[in-house]
PDB file of C-alpha atoms and ligand atoms in Angstrom:
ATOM      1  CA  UNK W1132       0.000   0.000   0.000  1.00  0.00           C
ATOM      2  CA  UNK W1133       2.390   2.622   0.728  1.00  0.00           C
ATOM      3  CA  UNK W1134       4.613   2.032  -2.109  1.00  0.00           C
ATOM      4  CA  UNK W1135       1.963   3.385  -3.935  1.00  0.00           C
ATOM      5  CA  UNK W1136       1.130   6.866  -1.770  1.00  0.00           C
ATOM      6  CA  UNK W1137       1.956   9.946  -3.104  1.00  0.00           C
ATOM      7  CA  UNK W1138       3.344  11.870  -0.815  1.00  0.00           C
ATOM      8  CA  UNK W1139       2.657  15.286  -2.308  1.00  0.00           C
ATOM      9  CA  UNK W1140      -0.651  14.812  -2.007  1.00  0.00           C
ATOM     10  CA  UNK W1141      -1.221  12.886   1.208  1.00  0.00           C
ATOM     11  CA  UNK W1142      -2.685  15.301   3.249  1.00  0.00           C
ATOM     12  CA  UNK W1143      -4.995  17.414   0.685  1.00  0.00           C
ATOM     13  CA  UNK W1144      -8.032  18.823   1.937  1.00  0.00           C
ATOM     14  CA  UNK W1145      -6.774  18.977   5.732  1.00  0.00           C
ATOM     15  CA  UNK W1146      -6.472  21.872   7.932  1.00  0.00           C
ATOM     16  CA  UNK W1147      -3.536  22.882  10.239  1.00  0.00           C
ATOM     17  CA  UNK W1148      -2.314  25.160  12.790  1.00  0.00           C
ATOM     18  CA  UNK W1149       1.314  25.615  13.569  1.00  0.00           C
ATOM     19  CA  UNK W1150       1.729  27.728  16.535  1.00  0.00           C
ATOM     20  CA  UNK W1151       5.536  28.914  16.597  1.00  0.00           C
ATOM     21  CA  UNK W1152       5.269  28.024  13.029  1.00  0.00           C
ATOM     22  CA  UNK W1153       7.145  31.031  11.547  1.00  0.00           C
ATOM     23  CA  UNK W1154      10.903  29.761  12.170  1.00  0.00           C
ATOM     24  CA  UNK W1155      13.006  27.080  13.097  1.00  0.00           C
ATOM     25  CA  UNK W1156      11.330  23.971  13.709  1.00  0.00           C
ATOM     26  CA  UNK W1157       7.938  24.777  13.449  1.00  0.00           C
ATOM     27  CA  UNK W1158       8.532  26.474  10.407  1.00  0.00           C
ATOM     28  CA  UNK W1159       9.684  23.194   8.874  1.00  0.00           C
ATOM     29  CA  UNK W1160       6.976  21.442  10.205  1.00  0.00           C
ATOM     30  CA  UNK W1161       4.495  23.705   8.280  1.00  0.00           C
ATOM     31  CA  UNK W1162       6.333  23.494   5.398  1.00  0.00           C
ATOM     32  CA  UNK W1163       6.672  19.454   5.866  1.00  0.00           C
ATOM     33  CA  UNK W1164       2.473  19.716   5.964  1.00  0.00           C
ATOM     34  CA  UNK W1165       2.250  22.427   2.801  1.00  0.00           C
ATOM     35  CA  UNK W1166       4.167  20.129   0.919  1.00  0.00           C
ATOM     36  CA  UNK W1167       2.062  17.305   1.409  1.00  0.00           C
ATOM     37  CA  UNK W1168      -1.075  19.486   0.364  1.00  0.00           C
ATOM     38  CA  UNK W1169      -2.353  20.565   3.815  1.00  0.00           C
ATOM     39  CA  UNK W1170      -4.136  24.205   4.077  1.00  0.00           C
ATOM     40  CA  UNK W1171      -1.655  25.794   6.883  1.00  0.00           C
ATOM     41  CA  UNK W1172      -2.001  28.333   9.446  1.00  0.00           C
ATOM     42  CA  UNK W1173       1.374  29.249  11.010  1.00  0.00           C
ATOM     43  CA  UNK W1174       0.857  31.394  14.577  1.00  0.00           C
ATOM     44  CA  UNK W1175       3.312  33.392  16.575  1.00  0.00           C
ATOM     45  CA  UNK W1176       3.879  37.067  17.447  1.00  0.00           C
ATOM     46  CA  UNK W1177       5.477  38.261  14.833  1.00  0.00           C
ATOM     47  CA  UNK W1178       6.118  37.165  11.113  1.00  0.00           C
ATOM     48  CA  UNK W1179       9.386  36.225   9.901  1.00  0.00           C
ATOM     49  CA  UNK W1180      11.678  36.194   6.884  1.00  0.00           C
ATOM     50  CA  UNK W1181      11.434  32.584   7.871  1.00  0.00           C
ATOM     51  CA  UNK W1182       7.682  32.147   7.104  1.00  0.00           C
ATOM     52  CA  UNK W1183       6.468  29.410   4.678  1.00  0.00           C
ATOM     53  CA  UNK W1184       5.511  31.514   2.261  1.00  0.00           C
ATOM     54  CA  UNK W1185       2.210  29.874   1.466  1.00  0.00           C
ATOM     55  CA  UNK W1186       0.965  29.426   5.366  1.00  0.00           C
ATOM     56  CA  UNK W1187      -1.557  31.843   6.876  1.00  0.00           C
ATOM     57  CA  UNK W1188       0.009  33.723   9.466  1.00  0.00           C
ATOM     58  CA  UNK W1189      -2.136  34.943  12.462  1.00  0.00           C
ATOM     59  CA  UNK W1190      -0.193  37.037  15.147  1.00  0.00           C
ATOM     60  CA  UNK W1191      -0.965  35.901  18.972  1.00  0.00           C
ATOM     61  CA  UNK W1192       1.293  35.403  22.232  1.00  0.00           C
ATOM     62  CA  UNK W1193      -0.005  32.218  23.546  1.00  0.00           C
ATOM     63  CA  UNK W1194       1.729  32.166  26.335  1.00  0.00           C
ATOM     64  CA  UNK W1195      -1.520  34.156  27.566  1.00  0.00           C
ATOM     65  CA  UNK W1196      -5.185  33.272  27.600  1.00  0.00           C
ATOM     66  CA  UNK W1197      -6.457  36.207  25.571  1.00  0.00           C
ATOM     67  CA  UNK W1198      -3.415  35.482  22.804  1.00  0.00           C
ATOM     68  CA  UNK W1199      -4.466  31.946  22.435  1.00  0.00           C
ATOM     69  CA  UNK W1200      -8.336  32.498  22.289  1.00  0.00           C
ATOM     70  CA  UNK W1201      -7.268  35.325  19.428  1.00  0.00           C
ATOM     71  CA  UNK W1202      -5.038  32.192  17.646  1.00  0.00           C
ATOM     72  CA  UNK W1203      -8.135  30.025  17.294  1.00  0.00           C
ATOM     73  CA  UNK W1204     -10.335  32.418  16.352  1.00  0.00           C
ATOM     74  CA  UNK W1205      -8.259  33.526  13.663  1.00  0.00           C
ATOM     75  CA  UNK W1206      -7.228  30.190  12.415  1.00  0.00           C
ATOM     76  CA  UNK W1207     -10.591  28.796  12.256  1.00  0.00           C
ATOM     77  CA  UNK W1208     -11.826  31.711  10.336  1.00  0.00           C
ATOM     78  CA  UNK W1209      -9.156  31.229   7.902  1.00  0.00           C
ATOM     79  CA  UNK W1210      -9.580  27.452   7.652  1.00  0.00           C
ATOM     80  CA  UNK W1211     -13.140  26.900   8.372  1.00  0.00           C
ATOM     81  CA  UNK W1212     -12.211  24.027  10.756  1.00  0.00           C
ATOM     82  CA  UNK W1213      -9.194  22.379  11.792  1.00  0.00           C
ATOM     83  CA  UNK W1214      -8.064  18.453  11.080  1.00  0.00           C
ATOM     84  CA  UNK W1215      -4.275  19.132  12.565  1.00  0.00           C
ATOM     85  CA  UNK W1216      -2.989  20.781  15.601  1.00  0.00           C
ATOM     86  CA  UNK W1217       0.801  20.920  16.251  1.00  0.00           C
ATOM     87  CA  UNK W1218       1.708  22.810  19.567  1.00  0.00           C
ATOM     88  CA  UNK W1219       5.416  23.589  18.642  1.00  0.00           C
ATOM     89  CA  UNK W1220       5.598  27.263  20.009  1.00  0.00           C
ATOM     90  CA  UNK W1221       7.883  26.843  23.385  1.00  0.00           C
ATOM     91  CA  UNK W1222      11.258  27.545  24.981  1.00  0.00           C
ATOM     92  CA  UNK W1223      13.389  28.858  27.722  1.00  0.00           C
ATOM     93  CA  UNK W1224      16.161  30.740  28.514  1.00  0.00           C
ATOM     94  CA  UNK W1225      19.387  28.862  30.804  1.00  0.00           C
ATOM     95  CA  UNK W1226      20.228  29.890  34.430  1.00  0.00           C
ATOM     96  CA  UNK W1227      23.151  28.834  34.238  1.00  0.00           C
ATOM     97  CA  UNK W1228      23.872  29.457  38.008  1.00  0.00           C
ATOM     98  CA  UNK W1229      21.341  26.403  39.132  1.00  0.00           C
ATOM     99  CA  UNK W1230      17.928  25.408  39.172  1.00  0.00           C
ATOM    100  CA  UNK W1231      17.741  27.446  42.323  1.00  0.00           C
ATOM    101  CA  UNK W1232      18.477  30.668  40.991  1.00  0.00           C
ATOM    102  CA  UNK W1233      15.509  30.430  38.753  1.00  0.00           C
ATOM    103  CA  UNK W1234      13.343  33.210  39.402  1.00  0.00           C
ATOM    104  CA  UNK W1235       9.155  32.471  40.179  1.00  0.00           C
ATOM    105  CA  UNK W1236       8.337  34.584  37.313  1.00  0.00           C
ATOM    106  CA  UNK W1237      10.705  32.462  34.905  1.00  0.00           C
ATOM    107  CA  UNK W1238       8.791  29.385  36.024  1.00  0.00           C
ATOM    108  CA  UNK W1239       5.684  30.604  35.439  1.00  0.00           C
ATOM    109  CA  UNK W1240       6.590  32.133  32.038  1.00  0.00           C
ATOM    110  CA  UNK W1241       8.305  28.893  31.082  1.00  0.00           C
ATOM    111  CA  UNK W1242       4.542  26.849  32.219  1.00  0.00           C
ATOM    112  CA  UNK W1243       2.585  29.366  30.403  1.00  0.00           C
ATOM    113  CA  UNK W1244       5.025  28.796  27.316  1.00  0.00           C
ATOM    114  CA  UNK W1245       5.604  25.190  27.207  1.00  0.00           C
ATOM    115  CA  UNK W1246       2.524  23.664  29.049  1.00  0.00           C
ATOM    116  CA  UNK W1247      -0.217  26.110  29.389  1.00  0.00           C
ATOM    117  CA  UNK W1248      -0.446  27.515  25.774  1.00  0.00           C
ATOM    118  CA  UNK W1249      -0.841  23.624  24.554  1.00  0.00           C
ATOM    119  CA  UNK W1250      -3.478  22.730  27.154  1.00  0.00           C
ATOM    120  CA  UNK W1251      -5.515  25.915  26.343  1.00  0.00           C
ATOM    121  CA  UNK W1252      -4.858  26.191  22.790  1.00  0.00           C
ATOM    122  CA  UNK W1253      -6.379  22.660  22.653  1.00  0.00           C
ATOM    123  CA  UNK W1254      -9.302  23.038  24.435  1.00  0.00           C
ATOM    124  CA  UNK W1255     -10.305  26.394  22.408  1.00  0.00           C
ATOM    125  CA  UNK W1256     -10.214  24.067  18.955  1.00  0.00           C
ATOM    126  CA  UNK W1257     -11.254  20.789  20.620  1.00  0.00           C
ATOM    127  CA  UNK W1258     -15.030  21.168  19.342  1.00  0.00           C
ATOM    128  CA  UNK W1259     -13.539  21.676  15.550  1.00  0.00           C
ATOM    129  CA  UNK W1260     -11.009  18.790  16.194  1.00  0.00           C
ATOM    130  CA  UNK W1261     -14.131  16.714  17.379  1.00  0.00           C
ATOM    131  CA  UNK W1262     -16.240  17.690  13.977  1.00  0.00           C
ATOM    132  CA  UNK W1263     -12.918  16.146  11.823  1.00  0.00           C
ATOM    133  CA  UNK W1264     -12.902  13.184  10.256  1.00  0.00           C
ATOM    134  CA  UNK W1265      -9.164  12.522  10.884  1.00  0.00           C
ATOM    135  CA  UNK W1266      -8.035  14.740  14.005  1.00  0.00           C
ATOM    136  CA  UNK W1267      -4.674  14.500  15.373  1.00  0.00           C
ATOM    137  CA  UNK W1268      -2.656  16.777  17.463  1.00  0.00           C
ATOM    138  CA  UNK W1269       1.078  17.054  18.044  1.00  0.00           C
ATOM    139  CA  UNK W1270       2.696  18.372  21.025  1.00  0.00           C
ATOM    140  CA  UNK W1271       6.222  19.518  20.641  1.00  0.00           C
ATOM    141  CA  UNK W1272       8.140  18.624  24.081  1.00  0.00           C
ATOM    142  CA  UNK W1273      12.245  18.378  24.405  1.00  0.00           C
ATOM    143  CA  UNK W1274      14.840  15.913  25.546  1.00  0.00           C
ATOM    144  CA  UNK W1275      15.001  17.964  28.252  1.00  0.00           C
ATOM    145  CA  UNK W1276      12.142  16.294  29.745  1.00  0.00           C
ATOM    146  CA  UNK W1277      14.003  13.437  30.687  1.00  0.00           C
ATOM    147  CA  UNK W1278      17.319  15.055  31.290  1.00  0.00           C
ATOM    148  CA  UNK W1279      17.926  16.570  34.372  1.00  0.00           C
ATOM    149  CA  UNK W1280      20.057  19.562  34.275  1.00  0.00           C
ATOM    150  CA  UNK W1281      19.979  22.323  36.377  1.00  0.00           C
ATOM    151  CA  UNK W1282      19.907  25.581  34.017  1.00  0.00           C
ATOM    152  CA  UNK W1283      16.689  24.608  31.961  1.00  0.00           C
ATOM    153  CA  UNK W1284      14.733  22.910  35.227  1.00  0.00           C
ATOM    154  CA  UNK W1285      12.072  25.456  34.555  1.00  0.00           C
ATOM    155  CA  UNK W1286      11.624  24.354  30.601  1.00  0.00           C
ATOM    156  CA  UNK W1287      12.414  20.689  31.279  1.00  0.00           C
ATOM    157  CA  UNK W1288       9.664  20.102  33.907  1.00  0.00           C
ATOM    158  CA  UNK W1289       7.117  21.970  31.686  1.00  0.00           C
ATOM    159  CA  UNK W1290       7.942  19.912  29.080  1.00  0.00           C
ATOM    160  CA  UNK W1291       7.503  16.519  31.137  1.00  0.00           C
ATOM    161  CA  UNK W1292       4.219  17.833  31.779  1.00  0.00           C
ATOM    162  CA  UNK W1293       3.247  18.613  28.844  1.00  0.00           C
ATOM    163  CA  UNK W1294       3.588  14.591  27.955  1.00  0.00           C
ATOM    164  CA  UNK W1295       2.190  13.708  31.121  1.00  0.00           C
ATOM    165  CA  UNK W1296      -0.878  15.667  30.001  1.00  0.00           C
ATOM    166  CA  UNK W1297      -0.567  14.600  26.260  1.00  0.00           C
ATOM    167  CA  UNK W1298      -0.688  10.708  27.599  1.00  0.00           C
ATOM    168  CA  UNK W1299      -3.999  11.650  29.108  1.00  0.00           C
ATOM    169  CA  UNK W1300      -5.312  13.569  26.399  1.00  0.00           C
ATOM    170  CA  UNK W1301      -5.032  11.202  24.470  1.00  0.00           C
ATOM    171  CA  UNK W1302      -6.612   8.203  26.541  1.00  0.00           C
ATOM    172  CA  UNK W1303      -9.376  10.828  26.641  1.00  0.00           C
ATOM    173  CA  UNK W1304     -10.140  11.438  22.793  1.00  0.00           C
ATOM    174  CA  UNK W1305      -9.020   7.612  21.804  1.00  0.00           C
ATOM    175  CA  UNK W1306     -12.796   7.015  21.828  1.00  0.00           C
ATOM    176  CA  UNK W1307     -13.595   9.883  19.697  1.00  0.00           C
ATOM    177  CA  UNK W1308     -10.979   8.950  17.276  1.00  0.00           C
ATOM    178  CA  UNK W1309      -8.665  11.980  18.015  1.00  0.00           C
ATOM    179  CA  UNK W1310      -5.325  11.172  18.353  1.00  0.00           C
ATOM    180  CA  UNK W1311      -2.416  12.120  20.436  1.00  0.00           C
ATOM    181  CA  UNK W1312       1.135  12.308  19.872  1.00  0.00           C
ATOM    182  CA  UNK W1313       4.423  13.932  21.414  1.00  0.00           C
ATOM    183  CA  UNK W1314       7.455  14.415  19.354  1.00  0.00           C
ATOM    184  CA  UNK W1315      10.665  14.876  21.649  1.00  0.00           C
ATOM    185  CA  UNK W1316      13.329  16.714  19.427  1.00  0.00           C
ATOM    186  CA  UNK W1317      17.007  16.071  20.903  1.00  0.00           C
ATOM    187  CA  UNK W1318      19.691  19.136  20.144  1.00  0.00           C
ATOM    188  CA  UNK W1319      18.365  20.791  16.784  1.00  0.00           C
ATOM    189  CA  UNK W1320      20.057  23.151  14.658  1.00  0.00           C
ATOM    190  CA  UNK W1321      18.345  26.220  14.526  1.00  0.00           C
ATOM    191  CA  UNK W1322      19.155  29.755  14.430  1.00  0.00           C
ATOM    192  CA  UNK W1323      17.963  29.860  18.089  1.00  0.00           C
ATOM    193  CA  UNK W1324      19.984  26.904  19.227  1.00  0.00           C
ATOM    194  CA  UNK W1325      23.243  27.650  17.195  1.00  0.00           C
ATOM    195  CA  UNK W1326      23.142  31.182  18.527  1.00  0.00           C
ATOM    196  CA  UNK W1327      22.700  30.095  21.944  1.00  0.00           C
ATOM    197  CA  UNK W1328      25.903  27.220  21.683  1.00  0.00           C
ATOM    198  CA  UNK W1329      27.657  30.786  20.154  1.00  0.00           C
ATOM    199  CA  UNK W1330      27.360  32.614  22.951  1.00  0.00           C
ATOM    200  CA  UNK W1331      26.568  31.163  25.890  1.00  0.00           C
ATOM    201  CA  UNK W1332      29.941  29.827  28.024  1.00  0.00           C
ATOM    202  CA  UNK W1333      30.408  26.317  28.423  1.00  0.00           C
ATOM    203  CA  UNK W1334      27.836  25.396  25.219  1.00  0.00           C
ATOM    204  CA  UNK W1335      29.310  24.558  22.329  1.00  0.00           C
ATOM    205  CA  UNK W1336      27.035  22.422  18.761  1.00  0.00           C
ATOM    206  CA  UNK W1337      30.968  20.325  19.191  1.00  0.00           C
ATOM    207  CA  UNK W1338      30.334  19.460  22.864  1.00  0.00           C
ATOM    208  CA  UNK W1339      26.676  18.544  22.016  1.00  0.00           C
ATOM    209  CA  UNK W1340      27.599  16.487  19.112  1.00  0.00           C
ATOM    210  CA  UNK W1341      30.167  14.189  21.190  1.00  0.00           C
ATOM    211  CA  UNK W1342      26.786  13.026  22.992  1.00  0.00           C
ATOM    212  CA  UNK W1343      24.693  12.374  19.895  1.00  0.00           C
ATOM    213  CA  UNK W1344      25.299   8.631  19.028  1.00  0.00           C
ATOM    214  CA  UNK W1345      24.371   9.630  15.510  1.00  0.00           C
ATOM    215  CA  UNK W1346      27.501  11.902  15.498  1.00  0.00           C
ATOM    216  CA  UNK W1347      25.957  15.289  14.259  1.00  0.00           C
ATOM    217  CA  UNK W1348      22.925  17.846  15.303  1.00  0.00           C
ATOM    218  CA  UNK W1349      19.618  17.191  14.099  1.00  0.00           C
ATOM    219  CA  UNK W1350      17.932  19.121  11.354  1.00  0.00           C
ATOM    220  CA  UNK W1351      14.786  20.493  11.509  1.00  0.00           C
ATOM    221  CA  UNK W1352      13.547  18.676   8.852  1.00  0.00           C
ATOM    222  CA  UNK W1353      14.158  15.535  10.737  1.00  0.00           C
ATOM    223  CA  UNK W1354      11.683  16.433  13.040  1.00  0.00           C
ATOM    224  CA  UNK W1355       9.067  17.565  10.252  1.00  0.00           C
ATOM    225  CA  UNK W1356       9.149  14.632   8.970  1.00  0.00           C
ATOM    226  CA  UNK W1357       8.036  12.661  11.701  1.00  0.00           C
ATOM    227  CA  UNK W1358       5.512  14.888  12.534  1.00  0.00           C
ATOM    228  CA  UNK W1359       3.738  14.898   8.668  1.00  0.00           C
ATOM    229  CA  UNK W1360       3.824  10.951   9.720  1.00  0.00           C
ATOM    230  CA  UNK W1361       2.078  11.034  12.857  1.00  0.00           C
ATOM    231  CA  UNK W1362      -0.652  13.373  11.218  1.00  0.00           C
ATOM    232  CA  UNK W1363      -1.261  11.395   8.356  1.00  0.00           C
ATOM    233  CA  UNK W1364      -3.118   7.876   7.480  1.00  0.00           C
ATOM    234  CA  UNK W1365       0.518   6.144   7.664  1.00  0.00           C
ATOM    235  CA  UNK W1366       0.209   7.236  11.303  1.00  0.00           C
ATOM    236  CA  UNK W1367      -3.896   6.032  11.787  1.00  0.00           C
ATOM    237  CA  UNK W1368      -2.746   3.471  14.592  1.00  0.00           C
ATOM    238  CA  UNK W1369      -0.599   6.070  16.567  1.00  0.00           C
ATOM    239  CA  UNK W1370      -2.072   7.362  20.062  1.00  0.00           C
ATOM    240  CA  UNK W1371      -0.266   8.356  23.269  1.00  0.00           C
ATOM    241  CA  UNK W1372       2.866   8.275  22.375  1.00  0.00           C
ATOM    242  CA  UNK W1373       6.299   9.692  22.661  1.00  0.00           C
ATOM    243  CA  UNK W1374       8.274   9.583  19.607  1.00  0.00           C
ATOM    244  CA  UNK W1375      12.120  10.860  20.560  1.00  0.00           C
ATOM    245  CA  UNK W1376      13.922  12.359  17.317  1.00  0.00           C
ATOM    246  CA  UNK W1377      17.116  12.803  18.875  1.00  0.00           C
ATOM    247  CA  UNK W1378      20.166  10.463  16.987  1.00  0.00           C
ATOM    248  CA  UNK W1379      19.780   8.267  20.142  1.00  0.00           C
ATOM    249  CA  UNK W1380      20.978  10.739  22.342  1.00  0.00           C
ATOM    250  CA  UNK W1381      18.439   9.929  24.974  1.00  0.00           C
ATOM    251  CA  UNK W1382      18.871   5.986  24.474  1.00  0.00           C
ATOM    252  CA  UNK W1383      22.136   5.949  26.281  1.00  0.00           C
TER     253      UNK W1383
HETATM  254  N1  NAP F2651      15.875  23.741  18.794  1.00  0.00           N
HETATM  255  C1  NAP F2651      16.092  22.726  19.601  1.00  0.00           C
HETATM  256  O1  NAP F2651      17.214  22.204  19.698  1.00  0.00           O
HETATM  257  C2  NAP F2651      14.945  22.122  20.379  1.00  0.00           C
HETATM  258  C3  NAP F2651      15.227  20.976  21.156  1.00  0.00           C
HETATM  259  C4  NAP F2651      14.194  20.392  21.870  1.00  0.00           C
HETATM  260  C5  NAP F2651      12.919  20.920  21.831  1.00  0.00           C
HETATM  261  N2  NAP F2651      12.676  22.041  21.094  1.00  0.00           N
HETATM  262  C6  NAP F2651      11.305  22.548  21.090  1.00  0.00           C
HETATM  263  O2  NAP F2651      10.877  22.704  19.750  1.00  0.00           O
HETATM  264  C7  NAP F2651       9.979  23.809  19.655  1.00  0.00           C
HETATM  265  C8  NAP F2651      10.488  24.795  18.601  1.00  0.00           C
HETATM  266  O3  NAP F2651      11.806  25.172  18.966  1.00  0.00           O
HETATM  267  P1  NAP F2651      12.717  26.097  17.996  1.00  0.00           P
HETATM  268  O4  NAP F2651      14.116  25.869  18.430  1.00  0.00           O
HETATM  269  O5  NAP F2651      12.324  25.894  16.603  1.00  0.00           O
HETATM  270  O6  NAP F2651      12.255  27.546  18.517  1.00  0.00           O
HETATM  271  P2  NAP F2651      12.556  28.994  17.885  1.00  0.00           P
HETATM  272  O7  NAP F2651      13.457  28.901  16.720  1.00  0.00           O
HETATM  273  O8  NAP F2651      12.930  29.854  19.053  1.00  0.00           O
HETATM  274  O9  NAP F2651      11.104  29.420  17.360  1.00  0.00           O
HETATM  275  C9  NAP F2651      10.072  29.528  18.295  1.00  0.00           C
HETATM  276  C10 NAP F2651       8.793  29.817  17.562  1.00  0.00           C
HETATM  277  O10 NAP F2651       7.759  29.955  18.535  1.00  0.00           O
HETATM  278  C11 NAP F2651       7.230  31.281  18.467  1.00  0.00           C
HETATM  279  N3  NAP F2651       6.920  31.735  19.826  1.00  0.00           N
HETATM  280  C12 NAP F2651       7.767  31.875  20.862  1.00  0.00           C
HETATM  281  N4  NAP F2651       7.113  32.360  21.931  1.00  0.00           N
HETATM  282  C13 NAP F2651       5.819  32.523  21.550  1.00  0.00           C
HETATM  283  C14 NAP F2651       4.650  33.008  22.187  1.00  0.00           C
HETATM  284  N5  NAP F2651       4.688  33.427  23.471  1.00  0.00           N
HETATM  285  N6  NAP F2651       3.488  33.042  21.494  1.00  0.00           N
HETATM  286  C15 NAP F2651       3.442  32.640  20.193  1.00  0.00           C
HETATM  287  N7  NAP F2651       4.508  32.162  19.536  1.00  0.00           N
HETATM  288  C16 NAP F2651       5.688  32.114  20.211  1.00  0.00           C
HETATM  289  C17 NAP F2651       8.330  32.118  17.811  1.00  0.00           C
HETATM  290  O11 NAP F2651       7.840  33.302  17.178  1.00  0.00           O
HETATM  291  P3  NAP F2651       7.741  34.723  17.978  1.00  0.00           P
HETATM  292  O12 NAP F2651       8.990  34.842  18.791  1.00  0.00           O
HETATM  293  O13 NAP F2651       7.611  35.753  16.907  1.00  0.00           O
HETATM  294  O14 NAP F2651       6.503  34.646  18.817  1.00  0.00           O
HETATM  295  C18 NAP F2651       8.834  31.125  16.776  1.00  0.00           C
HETATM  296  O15 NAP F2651       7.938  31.039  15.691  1.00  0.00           O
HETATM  297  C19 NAP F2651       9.879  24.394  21.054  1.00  0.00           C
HETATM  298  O16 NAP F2651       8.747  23.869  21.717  1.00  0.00           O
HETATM  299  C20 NAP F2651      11.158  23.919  21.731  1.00  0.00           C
HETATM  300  O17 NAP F2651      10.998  23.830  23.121  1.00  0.00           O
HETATM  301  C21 NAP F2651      13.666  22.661  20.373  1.00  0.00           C
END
């Protein structure tokens, strides 16, 4: 069967929204969708030169409640409904000090970031998601979910919420035929991430690249792709779980 899918055309007549879809990773992940024939609406705050050039952008923070109700009204308008959700918009800055010199407002802005805006951005689209034929949702957590390390405590635990709360999700909208996925992206090359290895002491893309088994950085394409499988029919079978894109870094 699949030798005979055609892969530009695979998901044609579905609907998606892309939050942080306007560089880096979730820009390749709505260009991954595009490509295979989606209708795409990328969200963040502001556009950039990074954009797919045939998404929808629609400008919202949704790190806050108002920013993600003004996401999903915008998207839906644009799409008339929604078939794919992928909650890719996150992130954190290091304290490189400790986990204890994280300040309270750094964990809640990394919660509202990386856990919040998914939970809320969900349940604002849910009833479109539930009048879909073929519903799936993507949420975009880290490595550093499983890694402890002190200077990204506030992002990390977010993150291992977040799949803690896709898990459930998911058990929850099994019946409904809605289904659930994480994607766990390891070190990815990004202008964010190289940046950060630039200029941040003791980081360094060589240093991370000793402790990929694959031997190099991923590519955000590599993380696209996995995602355009886990939305599509290839992926029909696929609920609840945590698919780590990594090179086996977290396999050690
Ligand atoms: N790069 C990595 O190595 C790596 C590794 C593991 C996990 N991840 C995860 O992968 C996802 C994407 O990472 P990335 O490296 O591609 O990030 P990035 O290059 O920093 O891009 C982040 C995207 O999210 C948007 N965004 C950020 N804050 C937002 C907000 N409050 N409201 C709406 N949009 C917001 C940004 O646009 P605006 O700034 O204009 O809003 C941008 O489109 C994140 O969830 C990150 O935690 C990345």
């Amino acid at each position: 069967m699949f030798n005979k899918l055609d892969l530009s055309k695979e998901l044609t007549g579905r609907r998606a929204l892309v939050t942080g879809g306007t560089r880096g990773i979730g820009a390749a992940i709505a260009q991954r969708l595009l490509d295979a024939g989606a209708k795409v609406v990328v969200a963040a705050r502001t556009r950039s030169d990074d954009t797919p050039a045939a998404a929808t952008f629609v400008a919202g923070d949704v790190s806050t409640s108002e920013g993600v109700e003004a996401v999903a009204t915008q998207a839906l308008a644009a799409l008339g409904g929604l078939d794919i959700l992928v909650n890719n918009a996150g992130g954190g800055r290091a304290f490189l000090e400790g986990s204890w010199t994280i300040p309270d407002k750094a964990w809640h802005d990394s919660f509202a970031l990386n856990l919040f805006a998914a939970i809320r951005l969900t349940n604002a689209v849910l009833p479109a998601l539930r009048a879909s034929k073929a519903a799936a949702v993507v949420n975009i957590s880290s490595a550093a979910a499983t890694m402890p390390f002190g200077p990204f405590a506030h992002y990390g635990a977010a993150k291992a919420a977040l799949e803690y709360y896709s898990r459930t999700l998911a058990m929850e909208l099994a019946p409904s035929g809605i289904r659930v996925n994480v994607v766990s992206p390891g070190v990815i090359s990004t202008p964010g991430s190289d940046e950060f290895a630039r200029t941040t002491p003791g980081f360094s893309t060589d240093d991370w690249t000793r402790n990929i088994p694959l031997g190099r950085l991923g590519a955000t394409e590599d993380i696209a792709e996995v995602v355009a499988l886990l939305v599509s029919g290839r992926g029909k079978f696929l609920t609840g779980a945590n698919y780590r894109v990594d090179g086996g870094m977290t396999a050690r």
